Tab-separated table of C-alpha atoms in Angstrom:
chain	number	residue	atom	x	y	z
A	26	UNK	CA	-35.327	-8.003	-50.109
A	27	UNK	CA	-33.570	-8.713	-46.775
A	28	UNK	CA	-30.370	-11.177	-47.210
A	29	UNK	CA	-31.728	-14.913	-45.706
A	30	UNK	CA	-29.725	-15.162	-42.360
A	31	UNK	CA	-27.224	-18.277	-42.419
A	32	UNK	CA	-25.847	-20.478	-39.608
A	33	UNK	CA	-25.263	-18.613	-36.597
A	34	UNK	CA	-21.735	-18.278	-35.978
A	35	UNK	CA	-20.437	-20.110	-33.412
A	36	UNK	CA	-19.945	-18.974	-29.921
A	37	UNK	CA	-16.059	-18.234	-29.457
A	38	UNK	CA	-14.748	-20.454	-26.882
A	39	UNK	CA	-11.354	-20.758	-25.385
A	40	UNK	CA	-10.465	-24.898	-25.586
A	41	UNK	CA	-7.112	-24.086	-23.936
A	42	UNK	CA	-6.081	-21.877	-21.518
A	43	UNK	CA	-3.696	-18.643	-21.940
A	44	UNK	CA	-2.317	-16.461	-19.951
A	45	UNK	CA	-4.435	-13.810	-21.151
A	46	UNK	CA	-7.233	-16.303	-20.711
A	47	UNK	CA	-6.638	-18.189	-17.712
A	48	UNK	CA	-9.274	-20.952	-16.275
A	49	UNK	CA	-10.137	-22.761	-13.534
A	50	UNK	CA	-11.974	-26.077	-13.246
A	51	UNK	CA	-14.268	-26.873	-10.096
A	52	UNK	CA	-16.565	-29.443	-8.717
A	53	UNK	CA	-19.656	-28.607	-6.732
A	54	UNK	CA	-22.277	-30.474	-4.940
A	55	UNK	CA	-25.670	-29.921	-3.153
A	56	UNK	CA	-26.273	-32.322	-0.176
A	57	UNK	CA	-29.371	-32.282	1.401
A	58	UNK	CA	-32.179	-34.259	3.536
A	59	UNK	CA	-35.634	-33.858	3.202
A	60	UNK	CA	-38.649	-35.954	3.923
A	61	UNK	CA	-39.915	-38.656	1.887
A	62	UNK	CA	-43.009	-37.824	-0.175
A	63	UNK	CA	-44.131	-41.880	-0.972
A	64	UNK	CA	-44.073	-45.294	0.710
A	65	UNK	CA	-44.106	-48.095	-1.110
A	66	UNK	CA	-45.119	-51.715	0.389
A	67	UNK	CA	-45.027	-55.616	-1.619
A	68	UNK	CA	-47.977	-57.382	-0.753
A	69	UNK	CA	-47.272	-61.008	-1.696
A	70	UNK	CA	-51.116	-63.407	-1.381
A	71	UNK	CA	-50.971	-67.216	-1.119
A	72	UNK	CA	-53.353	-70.006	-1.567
A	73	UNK	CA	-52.568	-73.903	-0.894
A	74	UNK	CA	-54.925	-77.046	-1.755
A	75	UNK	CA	-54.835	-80.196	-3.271
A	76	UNK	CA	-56.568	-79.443	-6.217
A	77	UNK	CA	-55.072	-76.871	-9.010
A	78	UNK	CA	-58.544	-75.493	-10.104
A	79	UNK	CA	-59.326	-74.682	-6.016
A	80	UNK	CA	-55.868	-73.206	-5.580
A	81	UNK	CA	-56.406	-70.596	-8.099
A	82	UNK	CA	-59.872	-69.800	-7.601
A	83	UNK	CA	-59.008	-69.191	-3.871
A	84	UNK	CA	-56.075	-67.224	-5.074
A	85	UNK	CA	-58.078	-65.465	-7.412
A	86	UNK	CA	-60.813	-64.677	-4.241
A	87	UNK	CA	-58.026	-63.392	-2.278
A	88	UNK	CA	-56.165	-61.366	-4.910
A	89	UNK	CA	-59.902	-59.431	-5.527
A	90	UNK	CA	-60.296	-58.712	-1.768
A	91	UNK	CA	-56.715	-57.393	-1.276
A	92	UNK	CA	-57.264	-55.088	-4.285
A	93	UNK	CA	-60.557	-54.022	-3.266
A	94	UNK	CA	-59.018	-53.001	0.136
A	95	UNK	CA	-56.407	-51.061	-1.416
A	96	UNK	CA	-58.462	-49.293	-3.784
A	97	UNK	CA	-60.897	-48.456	-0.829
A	98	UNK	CA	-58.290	-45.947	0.458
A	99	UNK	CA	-59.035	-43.433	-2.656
A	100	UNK	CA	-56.607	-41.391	-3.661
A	101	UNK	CA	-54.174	-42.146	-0.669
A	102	UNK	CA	-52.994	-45.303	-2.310
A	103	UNK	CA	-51.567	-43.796	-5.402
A	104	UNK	CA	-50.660	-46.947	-7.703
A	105	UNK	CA	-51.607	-50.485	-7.722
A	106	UNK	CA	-49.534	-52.749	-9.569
A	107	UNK	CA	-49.619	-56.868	-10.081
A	108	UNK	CA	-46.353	-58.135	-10.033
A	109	UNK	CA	-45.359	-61.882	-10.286
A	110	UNK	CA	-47.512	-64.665	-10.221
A	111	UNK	CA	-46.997	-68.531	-9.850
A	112	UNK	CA	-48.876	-71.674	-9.073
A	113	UNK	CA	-47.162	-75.072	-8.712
A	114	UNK	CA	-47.361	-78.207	-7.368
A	115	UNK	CA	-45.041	-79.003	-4.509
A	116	UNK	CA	-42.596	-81.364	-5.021
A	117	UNK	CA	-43.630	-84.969	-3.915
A	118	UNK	CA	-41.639	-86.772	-0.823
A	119	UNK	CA	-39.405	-89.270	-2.200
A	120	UNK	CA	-40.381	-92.594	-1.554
A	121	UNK	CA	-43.937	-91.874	-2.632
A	122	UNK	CA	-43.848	-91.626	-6.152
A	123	UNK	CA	-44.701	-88.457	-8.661
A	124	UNK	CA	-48.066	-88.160	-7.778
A	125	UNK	CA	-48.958	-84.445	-6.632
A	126	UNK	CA	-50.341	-84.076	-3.413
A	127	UNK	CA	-50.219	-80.286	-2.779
A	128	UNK	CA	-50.404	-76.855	-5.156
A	129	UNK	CA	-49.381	-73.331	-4.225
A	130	UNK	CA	-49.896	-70.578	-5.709
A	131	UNK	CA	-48.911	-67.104	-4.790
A	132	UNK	CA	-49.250	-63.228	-6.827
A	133	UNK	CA	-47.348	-60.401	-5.603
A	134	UNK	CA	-48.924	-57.219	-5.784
A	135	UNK	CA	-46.679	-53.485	-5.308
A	136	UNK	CA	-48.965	-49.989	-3.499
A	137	UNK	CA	-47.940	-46.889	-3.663
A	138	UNK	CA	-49.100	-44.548	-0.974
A	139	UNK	CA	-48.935	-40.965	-0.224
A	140	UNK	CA	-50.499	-40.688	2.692
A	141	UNK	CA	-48.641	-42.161	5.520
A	142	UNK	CA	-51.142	-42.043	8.289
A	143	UNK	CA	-53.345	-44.156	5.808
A	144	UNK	CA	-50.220	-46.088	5.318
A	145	UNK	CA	-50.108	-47.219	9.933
A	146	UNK	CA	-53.856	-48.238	8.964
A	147	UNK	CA	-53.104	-50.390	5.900
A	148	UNK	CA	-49.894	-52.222	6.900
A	149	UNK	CA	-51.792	-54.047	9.978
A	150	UNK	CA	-55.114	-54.499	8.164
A	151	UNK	CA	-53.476	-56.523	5.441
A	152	UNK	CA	-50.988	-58.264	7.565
A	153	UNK	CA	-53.466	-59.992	9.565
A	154	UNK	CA	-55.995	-61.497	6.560
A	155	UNK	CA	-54.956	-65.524	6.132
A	156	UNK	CA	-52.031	-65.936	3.885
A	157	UNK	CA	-51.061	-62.363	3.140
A	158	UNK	CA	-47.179	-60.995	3.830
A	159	UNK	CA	-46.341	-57.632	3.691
A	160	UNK	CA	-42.935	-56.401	2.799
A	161	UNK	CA	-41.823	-52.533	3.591
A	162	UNK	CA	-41.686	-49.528	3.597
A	163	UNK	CA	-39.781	-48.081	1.109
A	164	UNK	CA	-39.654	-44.462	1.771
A	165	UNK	CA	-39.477	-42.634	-1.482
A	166	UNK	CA	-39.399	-39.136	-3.470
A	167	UNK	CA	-41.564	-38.628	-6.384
A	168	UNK	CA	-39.608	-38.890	-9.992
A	169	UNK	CA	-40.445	-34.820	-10.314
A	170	UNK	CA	-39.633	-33.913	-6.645
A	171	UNK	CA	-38.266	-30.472	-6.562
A	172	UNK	CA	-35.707	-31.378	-4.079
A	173	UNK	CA	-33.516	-32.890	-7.020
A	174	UNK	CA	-33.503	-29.495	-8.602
A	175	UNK	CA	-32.905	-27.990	-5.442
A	176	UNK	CA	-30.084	-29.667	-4.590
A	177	UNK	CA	-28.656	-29.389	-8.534
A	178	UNK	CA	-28.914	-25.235	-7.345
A	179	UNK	CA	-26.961	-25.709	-4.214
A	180	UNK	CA	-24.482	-27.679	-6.594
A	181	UNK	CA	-24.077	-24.757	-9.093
A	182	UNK	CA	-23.672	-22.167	-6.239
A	183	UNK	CA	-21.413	-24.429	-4.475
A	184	UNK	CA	-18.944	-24.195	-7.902
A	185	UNK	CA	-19.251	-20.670	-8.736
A	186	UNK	CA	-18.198	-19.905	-5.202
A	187	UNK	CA	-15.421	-21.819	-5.109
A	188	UNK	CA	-14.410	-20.743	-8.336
A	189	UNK	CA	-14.782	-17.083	-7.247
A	190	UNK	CA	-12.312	-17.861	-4.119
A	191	UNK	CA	-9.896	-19.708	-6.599
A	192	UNK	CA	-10.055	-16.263	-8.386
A	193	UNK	CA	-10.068	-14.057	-5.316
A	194	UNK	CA	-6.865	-16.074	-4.217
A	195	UNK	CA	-5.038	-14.894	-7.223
A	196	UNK	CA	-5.873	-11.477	-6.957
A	197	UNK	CA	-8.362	-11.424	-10.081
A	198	UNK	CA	-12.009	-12.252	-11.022
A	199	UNK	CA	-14.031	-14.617	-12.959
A	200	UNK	CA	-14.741	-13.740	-16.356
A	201	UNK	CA	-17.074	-16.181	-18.445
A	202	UNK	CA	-18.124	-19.512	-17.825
A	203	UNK	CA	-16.972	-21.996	-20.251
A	204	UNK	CA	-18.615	-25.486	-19.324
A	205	UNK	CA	-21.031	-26.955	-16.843
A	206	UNK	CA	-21.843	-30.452	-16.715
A	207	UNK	CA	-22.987	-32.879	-14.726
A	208	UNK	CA	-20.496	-34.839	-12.945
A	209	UNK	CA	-22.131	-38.771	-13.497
A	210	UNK	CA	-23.491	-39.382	-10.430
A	211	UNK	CA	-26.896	-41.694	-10.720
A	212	UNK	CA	-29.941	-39.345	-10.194
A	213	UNK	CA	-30.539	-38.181	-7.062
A	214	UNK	CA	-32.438	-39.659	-3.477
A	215	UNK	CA	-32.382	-43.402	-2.768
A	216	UNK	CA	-33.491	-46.126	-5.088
A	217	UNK	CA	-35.537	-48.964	-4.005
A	218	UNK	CA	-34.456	-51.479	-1.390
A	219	UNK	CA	-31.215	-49.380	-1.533
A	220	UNK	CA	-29.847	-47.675	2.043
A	221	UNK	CA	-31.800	-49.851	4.927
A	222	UNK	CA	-33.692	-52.840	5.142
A	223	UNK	CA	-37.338	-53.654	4.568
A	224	UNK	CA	-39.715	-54.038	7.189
A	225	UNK	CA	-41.524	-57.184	7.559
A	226	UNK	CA	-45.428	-56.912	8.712
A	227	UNK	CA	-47.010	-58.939	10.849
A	228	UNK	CA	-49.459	-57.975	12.841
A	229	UNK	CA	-53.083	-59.442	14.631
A	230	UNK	CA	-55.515	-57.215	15.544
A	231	UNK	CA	-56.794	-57.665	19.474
A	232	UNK	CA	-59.906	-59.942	19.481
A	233	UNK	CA	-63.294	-57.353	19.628
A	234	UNK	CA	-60.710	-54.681	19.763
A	235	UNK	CA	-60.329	-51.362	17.402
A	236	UNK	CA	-58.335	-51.766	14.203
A	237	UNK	CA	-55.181	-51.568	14.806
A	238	UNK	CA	-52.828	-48.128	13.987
A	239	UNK	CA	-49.356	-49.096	13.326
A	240	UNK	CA	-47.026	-45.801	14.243
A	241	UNK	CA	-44.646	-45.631	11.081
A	242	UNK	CA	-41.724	-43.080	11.469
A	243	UNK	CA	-40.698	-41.923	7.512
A	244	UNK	CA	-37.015	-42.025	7.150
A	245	UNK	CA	-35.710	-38.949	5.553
A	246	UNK	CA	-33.713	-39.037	2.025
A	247	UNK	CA	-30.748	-37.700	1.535
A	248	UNK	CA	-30.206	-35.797	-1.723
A	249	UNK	CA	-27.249	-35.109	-3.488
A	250	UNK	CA	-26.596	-33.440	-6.787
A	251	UNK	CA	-22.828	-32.582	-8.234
A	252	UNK	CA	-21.304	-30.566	-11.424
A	253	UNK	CA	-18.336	-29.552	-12.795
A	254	UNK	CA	-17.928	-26.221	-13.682
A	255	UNK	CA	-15.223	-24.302	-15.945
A	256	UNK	CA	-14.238	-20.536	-15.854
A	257	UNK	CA	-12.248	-18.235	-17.646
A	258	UNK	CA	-10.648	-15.756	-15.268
A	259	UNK	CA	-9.346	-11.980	-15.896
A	260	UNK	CA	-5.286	-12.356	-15.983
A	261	UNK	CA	-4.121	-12.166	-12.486
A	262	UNK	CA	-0.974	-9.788	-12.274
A	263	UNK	CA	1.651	-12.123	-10.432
């Protein structure tokens, strides 16, 4: 009967230098700018009236329409999301008592796009319905983008080259690596609102004209990814 296999031994690692097992420590990053993959814009739809019950089924009416509009694009608007929602009454003038003359109401509502052409079409279309702002664009990558693991690659390469000059320099080679981590920066690309400001829509189609086309240039992301690395090194003869 074969002996049951234990623990695996541990790997042997060197936690402190010697001089028969010198190391060296490095940093690398990856930098790099590529083009944003998804736009994101804040619709935000109002209704005003005297009378609460009004107020919210007019909000209500326009909320529907707005969504309809955005789910009419198909698969170019990729996520639809409700956000906040309030309706209030207005505070009264002073000098006239608590009596409530006015309620507003407002829902804010977050799109995702993907295609940006679709994206010039939308932004005026929904910027000139009664009551309806639009906030944006925020250029994007997708969560699973391969340019974050690209750029982690450029990061690695980055260290094991300058580790190998480090090396070089002393007349030796690299031996084993030791450690990689990475070195705490947040993950990479842009997040939200962060980098530039937001656009603010507002647009009116001609009279009898053609819907409008609004010419949207995507800003590219930058990407950035950065490690630490540690070596051992073959003893250098000094």
């Amino acid at each position: 009967m074969p002996p049951i296999p234990g623990p695996e031994e541990p790997a042997v690692t060197h936690a402190h230098p010697t001089p028969q097992a010198p190391q060296v420590t490095v940093r690398g990053e990856g930098r790099l700018e590529v083009d944003p993959e998804l736009a994101r814009i804040r619709l935000t739809v109002s209704a005003r009236g005297a009378d609460r019950a009004a107020v919210l089924a007019e909000l209500t009416r326009r909320n529907a329409e707005v969504l309809e509009l955005l789910r009419a694009r198909g698969p170019a608007v990729g996520r639809v999301e409700t956000g906040s929602f309030s309706i209030a009454p207005e505070q009264p003038r002073r000098g006239r008592g608590e009596q409530v003359r006015a309620y507003r109401g407002r829902v804010g509502i977050d799109a995702e796009l993907t295609d940006f052409t679709v994206l010039g079409e939308l932004v005026p279309e929904l910027a000139d319905r009664d009551r309806t702002e639009v906030d944006g664009p925020w250029w994007e990558l997708r969560p699973d983008s391969e340019a974050y693991a690209q750029a982690r690659r450029l990061a690695v390469a980055e260290a094991v080259q300058r580790a190998r000059a480090y090396a070089e320099a002393l007349g030796t080679s690299l031996g084993s690596l030791l450690e990689l981590s990475d070195a705490g920066l947040p993950e990479p690309g842009m997040p939200r609102g962060g980098g530039f400001a937001p656009v603010m829509a507002g647009y009116a189609s001609e009279e009898g004209g053609a819907a409008l086309s609004l010419d949207l240039e995507p800003q590219r992301r930058t990407v950035t990814a950065e490690v630490v690395a540690r070596f051992t090194m073959l003893p250098p003869a000094l």
